[in-house]
Coordinates of C-alpha atoms and ligand atoms in Angstrom, one line a residue:
X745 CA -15.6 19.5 -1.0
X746 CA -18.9 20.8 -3.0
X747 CA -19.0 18.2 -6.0
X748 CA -20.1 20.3 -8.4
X749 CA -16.5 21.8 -8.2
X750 CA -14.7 18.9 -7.9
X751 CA -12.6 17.0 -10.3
X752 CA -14.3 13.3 -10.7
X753 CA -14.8 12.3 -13.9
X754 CA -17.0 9.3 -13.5
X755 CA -17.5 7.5 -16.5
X756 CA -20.9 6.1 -17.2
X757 CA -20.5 2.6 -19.1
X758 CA -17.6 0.3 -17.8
X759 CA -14.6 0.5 -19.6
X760 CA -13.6 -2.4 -21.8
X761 CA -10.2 -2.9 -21.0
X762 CA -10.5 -3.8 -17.6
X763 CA -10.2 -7.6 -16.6
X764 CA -11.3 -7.2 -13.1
X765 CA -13.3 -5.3 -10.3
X766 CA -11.1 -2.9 -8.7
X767 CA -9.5 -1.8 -12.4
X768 CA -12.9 -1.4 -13.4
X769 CA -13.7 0.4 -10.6
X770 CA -11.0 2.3 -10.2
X771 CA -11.4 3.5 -14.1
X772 CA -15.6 4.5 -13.7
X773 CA -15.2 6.4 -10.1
X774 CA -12.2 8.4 -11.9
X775 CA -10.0 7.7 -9.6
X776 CA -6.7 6.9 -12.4
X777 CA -6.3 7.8 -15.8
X778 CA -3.6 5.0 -18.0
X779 CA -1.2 7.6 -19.7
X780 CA 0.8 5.2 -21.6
X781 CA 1.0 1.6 -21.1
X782 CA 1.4 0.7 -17.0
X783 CA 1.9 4.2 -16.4
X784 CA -0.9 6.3 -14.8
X785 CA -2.1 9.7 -13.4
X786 CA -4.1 10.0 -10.3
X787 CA -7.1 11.8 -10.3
X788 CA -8.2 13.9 -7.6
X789 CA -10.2 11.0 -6.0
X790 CA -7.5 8.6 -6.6
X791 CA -4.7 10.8 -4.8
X792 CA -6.9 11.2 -1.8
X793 CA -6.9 7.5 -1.2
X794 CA -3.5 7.0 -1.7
X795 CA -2.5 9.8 0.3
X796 CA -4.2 8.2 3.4
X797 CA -2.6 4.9 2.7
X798 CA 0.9 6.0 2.2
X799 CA 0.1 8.5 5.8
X800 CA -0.7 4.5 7.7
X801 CA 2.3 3.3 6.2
X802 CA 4.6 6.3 7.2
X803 CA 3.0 6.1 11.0
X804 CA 3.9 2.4 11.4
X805 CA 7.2 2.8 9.6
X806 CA 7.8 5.6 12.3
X807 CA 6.3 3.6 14.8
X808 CA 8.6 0.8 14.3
X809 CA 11.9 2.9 14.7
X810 CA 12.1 3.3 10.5
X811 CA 13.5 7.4 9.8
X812 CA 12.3 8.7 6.2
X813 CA 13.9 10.6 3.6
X814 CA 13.6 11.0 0.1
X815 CA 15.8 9.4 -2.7
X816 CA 15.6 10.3 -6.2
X817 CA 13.7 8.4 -9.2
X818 CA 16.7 8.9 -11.4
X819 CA 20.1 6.9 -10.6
X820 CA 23.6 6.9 -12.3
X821 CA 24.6 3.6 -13.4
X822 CA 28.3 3.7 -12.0
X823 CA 26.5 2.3 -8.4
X824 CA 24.5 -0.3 -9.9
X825 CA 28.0 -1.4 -11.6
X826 CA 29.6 -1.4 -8.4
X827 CA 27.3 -3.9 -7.1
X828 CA 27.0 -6.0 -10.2
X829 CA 23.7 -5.5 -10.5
X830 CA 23.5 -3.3 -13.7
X831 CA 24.0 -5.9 -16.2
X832 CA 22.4 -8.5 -14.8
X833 CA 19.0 -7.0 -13.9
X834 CA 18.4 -6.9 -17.7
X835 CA 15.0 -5.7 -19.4
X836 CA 12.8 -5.1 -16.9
X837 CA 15.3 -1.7 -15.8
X838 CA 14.8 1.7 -17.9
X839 CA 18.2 2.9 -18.9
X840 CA 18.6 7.0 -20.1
X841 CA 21.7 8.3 -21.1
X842 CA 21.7 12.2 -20.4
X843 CA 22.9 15.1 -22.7
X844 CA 26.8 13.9 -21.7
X845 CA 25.8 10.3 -22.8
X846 CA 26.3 8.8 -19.1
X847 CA 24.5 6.0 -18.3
X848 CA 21.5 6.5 -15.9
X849 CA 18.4 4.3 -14.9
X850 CA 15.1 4.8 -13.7
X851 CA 15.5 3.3 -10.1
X852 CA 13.4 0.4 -9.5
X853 CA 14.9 -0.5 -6.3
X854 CA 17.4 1.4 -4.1
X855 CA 19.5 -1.1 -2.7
X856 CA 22.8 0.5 -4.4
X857 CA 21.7 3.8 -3.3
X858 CA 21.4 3.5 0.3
X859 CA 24.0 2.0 0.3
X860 CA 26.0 4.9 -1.1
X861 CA 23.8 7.0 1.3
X862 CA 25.0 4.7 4.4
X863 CA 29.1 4.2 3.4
X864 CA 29.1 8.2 3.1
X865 CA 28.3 8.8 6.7
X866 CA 28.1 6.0 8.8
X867 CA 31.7 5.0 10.0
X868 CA 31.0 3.2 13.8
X869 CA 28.7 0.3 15.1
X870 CA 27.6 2.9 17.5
X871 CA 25.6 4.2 14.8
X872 CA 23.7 1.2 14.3
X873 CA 20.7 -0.2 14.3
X874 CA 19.4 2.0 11.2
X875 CA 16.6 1.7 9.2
X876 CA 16.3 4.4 6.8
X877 CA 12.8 4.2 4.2
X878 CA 11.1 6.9 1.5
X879 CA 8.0 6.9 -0.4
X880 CA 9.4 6.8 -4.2
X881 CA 7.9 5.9 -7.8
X882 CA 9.4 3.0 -9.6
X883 CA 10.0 1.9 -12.7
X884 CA 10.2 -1.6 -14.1
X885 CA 9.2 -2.6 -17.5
X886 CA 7.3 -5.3 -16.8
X887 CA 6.4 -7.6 -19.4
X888 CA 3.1 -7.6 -18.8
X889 CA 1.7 -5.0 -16.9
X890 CA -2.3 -5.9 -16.2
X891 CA -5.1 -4.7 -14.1
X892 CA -4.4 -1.4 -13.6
X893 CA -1.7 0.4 -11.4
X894 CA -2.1 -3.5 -9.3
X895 CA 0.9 -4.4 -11.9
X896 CA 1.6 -1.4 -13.6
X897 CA 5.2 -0.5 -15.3
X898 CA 5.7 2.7 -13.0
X899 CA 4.5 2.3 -9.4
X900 CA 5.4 3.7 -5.9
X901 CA 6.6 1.5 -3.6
X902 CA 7.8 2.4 0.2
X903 CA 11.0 0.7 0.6
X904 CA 13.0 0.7 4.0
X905 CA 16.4 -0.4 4.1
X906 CA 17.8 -1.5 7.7
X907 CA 21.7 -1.7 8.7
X908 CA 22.9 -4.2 11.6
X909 CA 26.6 -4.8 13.1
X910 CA 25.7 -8.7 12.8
X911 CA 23.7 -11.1 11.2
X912 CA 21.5 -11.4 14.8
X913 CA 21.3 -7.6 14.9
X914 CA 19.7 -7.8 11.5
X915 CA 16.9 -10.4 12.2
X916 CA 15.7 -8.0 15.1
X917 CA 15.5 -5.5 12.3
X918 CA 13.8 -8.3 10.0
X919 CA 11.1 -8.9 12.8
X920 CA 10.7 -5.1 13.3
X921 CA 9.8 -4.6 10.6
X922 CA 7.4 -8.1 10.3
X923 CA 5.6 -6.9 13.2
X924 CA 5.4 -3.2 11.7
X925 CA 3.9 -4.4 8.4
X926 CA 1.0 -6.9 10.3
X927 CA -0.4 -3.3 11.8
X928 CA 0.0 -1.9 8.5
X929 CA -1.7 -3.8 6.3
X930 CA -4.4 -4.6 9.6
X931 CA -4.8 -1.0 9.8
X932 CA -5.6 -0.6 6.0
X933 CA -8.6 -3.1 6.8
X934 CA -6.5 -6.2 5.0
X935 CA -5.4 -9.6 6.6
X936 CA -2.1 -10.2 4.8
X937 CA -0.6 -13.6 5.6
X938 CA 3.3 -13.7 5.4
X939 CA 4.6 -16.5 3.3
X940 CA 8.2 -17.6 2.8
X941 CA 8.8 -16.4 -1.1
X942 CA 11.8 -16.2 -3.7
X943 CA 14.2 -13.8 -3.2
X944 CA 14.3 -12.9 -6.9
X945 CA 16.8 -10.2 -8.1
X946 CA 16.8 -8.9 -4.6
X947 CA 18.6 -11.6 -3.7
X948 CA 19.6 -13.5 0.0
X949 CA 17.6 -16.7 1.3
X950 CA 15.2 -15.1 3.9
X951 CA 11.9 -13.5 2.8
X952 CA 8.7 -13.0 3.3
X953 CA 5.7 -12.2 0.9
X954 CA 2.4 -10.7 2.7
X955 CA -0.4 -11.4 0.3
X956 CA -4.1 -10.6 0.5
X957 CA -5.9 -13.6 -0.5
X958 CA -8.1 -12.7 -3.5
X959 CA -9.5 -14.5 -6.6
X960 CA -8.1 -12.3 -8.7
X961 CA -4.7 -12.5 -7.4
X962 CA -1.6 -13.1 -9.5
X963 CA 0.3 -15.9 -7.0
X964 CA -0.7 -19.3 -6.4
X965 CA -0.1 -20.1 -2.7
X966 CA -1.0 -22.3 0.2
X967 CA -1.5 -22.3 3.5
X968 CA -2.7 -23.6 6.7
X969 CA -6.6 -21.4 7.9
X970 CA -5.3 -20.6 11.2
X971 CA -3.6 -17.8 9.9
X972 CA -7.6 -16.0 9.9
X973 CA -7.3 -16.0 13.7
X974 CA -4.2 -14.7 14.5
X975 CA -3.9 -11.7 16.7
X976 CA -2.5 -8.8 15.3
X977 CA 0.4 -6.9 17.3
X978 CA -0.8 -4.0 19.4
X979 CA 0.0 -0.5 19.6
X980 CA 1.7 -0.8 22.2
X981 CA 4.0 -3.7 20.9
X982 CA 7.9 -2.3 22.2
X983 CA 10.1 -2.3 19.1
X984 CA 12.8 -2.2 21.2
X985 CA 12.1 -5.5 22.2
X986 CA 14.0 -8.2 20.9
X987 CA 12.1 -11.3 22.5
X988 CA 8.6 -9.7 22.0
X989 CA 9.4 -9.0 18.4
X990 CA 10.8 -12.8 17.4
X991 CA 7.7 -14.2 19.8
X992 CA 5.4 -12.6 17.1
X993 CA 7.3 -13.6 14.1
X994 CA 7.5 -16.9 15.5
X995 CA 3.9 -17.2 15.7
X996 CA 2.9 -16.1 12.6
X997 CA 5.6 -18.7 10.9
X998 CA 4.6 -21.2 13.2
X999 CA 2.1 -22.9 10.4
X1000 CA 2.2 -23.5 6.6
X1001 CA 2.0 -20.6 4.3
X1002 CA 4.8 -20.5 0.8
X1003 CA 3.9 -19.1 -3.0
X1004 CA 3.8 -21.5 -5.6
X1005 CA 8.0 -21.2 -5.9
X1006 CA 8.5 -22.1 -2.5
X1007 CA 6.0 -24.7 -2.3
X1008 CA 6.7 -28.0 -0.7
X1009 CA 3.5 -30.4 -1.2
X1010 CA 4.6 -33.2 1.3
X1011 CA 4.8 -30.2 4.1
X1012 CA 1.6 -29.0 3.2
X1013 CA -0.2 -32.5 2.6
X1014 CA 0.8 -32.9 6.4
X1015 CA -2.0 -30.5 7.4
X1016 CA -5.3 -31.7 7.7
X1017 CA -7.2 -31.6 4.3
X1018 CA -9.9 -29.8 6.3
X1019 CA -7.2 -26.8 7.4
X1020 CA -5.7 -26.4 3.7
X1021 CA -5.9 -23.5 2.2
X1022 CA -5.1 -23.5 -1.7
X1023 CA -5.6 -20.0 -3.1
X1024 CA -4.6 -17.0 -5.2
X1025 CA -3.3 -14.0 -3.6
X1026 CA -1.9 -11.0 -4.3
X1027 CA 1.1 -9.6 -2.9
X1028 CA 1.2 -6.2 -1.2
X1029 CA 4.5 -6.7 0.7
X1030 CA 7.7 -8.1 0.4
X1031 CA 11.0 -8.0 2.8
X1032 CA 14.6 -9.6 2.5
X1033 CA 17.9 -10.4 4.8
X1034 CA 20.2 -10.6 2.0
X1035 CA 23.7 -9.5 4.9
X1036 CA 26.3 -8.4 3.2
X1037 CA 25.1 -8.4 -0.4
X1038 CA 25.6 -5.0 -1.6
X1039 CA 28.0 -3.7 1.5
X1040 CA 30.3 -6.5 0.7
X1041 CA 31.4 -5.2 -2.8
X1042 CA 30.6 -1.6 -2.2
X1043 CA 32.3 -1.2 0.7
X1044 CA 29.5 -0.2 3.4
X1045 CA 31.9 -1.3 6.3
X1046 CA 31.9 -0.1 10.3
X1047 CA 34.2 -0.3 12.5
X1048 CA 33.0 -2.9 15.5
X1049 CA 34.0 -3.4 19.7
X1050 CA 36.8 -5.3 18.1
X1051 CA 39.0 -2.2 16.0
X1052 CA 38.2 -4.3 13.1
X1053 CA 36.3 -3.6 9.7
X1054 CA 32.9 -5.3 9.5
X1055 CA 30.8 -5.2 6.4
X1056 CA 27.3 -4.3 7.4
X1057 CA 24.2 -7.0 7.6
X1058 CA 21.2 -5.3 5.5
X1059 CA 17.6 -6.2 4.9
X1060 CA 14.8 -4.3 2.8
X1061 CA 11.1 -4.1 2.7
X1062 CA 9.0 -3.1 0.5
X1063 CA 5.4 -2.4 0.2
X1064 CA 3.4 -1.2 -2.9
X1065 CA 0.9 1.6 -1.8
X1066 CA -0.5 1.8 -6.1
X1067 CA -1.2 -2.0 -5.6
X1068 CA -3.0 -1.7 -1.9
X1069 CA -5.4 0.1 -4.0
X1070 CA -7.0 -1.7 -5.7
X1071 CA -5.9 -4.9 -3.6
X1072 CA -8.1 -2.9 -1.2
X1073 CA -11.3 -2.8 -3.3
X1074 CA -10.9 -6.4 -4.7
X1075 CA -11.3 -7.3 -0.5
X1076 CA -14.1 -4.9 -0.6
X1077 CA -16.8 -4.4 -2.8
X1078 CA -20.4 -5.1 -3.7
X1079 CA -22.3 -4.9 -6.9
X1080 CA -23.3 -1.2 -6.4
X1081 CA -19.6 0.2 -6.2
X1082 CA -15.8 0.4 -4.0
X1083 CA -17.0 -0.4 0.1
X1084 CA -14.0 1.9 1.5
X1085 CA -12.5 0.8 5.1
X1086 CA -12.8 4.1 7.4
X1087 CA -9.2 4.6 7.9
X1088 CA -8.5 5.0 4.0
X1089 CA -11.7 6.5 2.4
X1090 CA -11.2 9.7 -0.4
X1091 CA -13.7 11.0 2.5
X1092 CA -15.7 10.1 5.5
X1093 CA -19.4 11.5 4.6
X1094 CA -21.1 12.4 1.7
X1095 CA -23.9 14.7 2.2
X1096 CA -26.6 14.1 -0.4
X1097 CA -28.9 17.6 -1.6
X1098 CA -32.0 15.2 -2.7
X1099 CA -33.2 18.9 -4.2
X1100 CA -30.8 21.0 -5.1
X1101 CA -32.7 24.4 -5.5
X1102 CA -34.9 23.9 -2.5
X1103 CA -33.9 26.2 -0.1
X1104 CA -34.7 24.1 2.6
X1105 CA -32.7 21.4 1.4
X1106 CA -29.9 24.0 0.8
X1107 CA -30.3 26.0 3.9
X1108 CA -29.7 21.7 5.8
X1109 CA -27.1 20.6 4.0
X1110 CA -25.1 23.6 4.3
X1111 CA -25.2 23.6 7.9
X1112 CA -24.3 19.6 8.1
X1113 CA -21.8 20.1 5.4
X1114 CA -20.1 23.2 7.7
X1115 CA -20.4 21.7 10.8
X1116 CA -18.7 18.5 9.7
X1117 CA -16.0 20.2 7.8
X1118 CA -15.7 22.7 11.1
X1119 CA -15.1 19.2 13.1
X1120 CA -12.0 18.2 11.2
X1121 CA -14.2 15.6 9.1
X1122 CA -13.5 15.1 5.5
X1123 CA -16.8 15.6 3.9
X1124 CA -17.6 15.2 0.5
X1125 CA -21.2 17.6 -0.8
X1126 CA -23.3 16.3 -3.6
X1127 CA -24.7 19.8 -4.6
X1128 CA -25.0 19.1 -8.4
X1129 CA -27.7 19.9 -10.5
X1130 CA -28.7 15.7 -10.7
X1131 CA -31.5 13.3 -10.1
X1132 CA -31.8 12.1 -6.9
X1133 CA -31.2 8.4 -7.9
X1134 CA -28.1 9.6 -9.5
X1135 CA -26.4 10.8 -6.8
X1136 CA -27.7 7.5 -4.3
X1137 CA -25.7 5.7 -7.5
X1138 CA -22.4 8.1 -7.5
X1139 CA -22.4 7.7 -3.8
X1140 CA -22.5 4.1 -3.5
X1141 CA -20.3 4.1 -6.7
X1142 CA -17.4 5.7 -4.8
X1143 CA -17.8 3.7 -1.0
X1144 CA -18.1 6.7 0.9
X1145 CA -18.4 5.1 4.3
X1146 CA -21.7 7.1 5.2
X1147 CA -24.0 9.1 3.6
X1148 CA -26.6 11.6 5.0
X1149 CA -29.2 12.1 2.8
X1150 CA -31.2 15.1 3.1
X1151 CA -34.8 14.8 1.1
X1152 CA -37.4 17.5 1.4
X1153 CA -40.2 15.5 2.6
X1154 CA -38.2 14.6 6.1
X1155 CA -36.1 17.8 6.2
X1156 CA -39.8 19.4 6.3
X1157 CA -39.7 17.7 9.8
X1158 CA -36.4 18.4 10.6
X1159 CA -34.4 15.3 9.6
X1160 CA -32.2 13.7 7.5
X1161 CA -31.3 9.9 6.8
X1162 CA -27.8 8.6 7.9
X1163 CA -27.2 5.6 5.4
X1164 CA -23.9 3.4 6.2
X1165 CA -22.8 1.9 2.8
X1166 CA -21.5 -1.0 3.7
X1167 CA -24.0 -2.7 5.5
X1168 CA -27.1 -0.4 3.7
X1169 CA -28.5 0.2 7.5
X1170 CA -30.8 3.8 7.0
X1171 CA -31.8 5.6 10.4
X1172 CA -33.7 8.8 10.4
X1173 CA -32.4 11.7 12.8
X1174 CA -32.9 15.5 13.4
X1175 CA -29.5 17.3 11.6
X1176 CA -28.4 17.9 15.3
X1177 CA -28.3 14.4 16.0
X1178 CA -26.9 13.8 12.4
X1179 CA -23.8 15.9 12.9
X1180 CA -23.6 15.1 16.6
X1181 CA -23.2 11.2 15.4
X1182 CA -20.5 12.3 12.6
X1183 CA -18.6 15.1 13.9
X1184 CA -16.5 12.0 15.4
Ligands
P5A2355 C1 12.2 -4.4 -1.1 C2 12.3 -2.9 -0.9 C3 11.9 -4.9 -3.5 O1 12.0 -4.3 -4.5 N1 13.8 -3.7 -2.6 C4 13.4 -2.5 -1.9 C5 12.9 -4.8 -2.4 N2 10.9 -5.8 -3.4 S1 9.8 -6.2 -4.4 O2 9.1 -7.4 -3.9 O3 10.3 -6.4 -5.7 O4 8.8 -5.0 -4.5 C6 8.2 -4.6 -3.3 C7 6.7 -4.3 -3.4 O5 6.4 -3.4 -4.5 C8 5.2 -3.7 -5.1 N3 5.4 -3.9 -6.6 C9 4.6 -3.4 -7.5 N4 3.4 -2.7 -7.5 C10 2.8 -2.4 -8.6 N5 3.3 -2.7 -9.8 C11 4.4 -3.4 -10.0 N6 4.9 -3.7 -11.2 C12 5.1 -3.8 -8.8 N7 6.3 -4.5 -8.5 C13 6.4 -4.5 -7.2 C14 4.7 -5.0 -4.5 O6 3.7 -4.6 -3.5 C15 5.9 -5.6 -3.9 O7 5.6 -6.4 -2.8

């Protein structure tokens, strides 16, 4: 992508409306625009990183056994009624009426609907285990929505929905899907420590929260510091394998970690004050066993080994790829701009044209910027018209995980510098080298 023809409106002073880092940040490297209150575009920059977060979430949802479709963002009331849900989930749902005054709401879960999806089709406990998931907006009209699209009033959220014969079936499912969201959230370069949580309007007795510990965060919790070490599972963790998959979730629940709701001092006093941790966090993830719920009252039943009519066990899990975001550049930052992890950067490389004009410098970053691109490498080419220091700011500005800077005092020798942003290390190299060292 040349910049000069991109679409990245950076914005020059720091917006006054933002309370914290990644808002801020997320407002000057135009990556969102706020359309109304809690409801915002995203700009070209913006979309690429959520793209690549929602694409790690969708592997390890596929990874763990999860199959996706797509449900819609608009729902007729008549289900939420059926499960009793639509009166008493009160302000916070958005409820339409279209041109023949029915009742309709703009989803902001889809318990009811899966449901409907599941009682239409699925008649056997043959069928079963399923997990079905999509990638949809939400809407809830949050009371206070804050800091960006990290509590915004329309958001997207993944949400996975899983289907067991029994109540043991469905704790497999539970710890599938435990293990799955670990490598998630390890992959997005996070360490999100489960905690037991309120069930809220989801409802059942069995949750977890998974919450990035951050300063900025919205929930109060506690927890023991052991959690920092723990192993994350592997790639080659068998989700098909019941012991394997309650061995990890027993080890990650094996210490103290609850919000402020569940909190329960006298358990947490029993740590060693040296091994407390009292923090804020915010929460990225969020999964339920609630059994029979919503199949109970809406009639999601399968026939089991016996002849007989069971009502389905269910579980869902949710994760909110608009809030990893941000919760992503509040865990990584410095004062010059957003440090992106690899696996979820808007690109890999920036290439920097120190003197754009110059044919030399033109004639060198042309060929790194091909040769990348050629090598499957998202590459990002600061060809405007700028001061040098201006673009060394942008660049930083935006986290870029490496940029190659080509000047026209060292490309007169045939190199280039290879900065890495995070750390600020600079080697020099020939442009062979350079793209040899990228080209991945
Ligand atoms: C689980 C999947 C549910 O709704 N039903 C389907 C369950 N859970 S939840 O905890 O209420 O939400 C799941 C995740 O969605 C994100 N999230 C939000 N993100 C941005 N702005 C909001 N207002 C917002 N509300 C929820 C969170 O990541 C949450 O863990």
């Amino acid at each position: 992508m040349r910049l000069s023809r991109y679409f990245m409106p950076i914005l020059k002073e720091n917006p006054k409306e933002a309370e914290i880092v990644s808002h801020r940040l997320m407002l000057r490297t135009g990556m969102i625009r706020q359309q109304s209150q809690g409801i915002y575009s995203w700009l070209p920059l913006g979309k690429r990183v959520l793209d690549k977060v929602n694409k790690i979430i969708r592997e390890e949802q596929n990874r763990s056994g999860a199959i996706e479709l797509s449900m819609p963002t608009l729902q007729s009331a008549e289900l939420w009624q059926e499960s009793g849900r639509y009166d008493a989930y009160g302000k916070e749902m958005l409820r339409i009426r279209d041109r023949q005054d029915r009742p309709m709401l703009y989803g902001p879960t889809n318990e009811e609907m899966i449901t409907d999806i599941f009682r239409s089709y699925i008649k056997s406990y043959k069928d079963l285990p399923l997990n079905l998931y999509h990638i949809q907006l939400k809407f809830r009209d949050e009371i206070r929505p804050r800091f960006g699209t990290m509590r915004s009033r329309e958001f997207m959220m993944k949400d996975a929905y899983s289907f067991d014969l029994t109540q043991e079936g469905a704790v497999q499912s539970y710890n599938k899907m435990f293990a799955a969201y670990l490598r998630t959230f390890n992959r997005l370069g996070l360490r999100a420590i489960p905690m037991r949580a309120d069930t809220g309007p989801i409802g059942g007795n069995l949750s977890h929260e998974f919450i990035i510990l951050a300063d900025t965060g919205e929930s109060e919790v506690f927890c023991h510091k052991d959690f920092v070490n723990f192993d994350i599972p592997g790639e080659d963790t068998n989700f098909d394998d019941a012991a394997s998959l309650k061995s990890i979730f027993d080890k990650w629940t094996s210490v103290y970690a609850a919000t402020s709701e569940m909190h329960d001092e006298a358990a947490f006093n029993a740590i060693p004050e040296g091994d407390r941790l009292s923090a804020r966090g915010i929460e990225v993830g969020h999964i339920f066993y609630f059994g029979t719920k919503y199949s109970e009252p809406m009639g999601a039943k399968v026939q089991g080994p016996d002849g007989k009519e069971h009502a389905v066990h269910m579980g869902s899990y949710g994760i909110g790829p608009t809030r990893l975001v941000p919760a992503i550049i509040e865990a990584s930052h410095d004062e010059n701009g957003i440090i992106w992890p690899e696996s979820v950067a808007p690109f890999d490389v920036v290439v920097i044209n120190m003197k754009a004009g110059d044919q030399v410098c033109d004639d060198a970053c042309e060929t790194v910027y091909a040769a990348l691109s050629k090598a499957g490498r998202d590459v990002l080419y600061d060809d405007r018209d700028e001061r040098a220091g201006t673009k060394f700011a942008t660049a930083d500005l935006i986290g870029v995980p490496v940029q190659i800077i080509v000047g026209p005092r060292s490309i007169a020798g045939g190199e280039v510098e290879v900065k890495d942003r995070k750390t600020g290390a600079r080697e020099t190299m020939t442009v062979d080298a350079a793209i040899k060292r990228l080209a991945g």
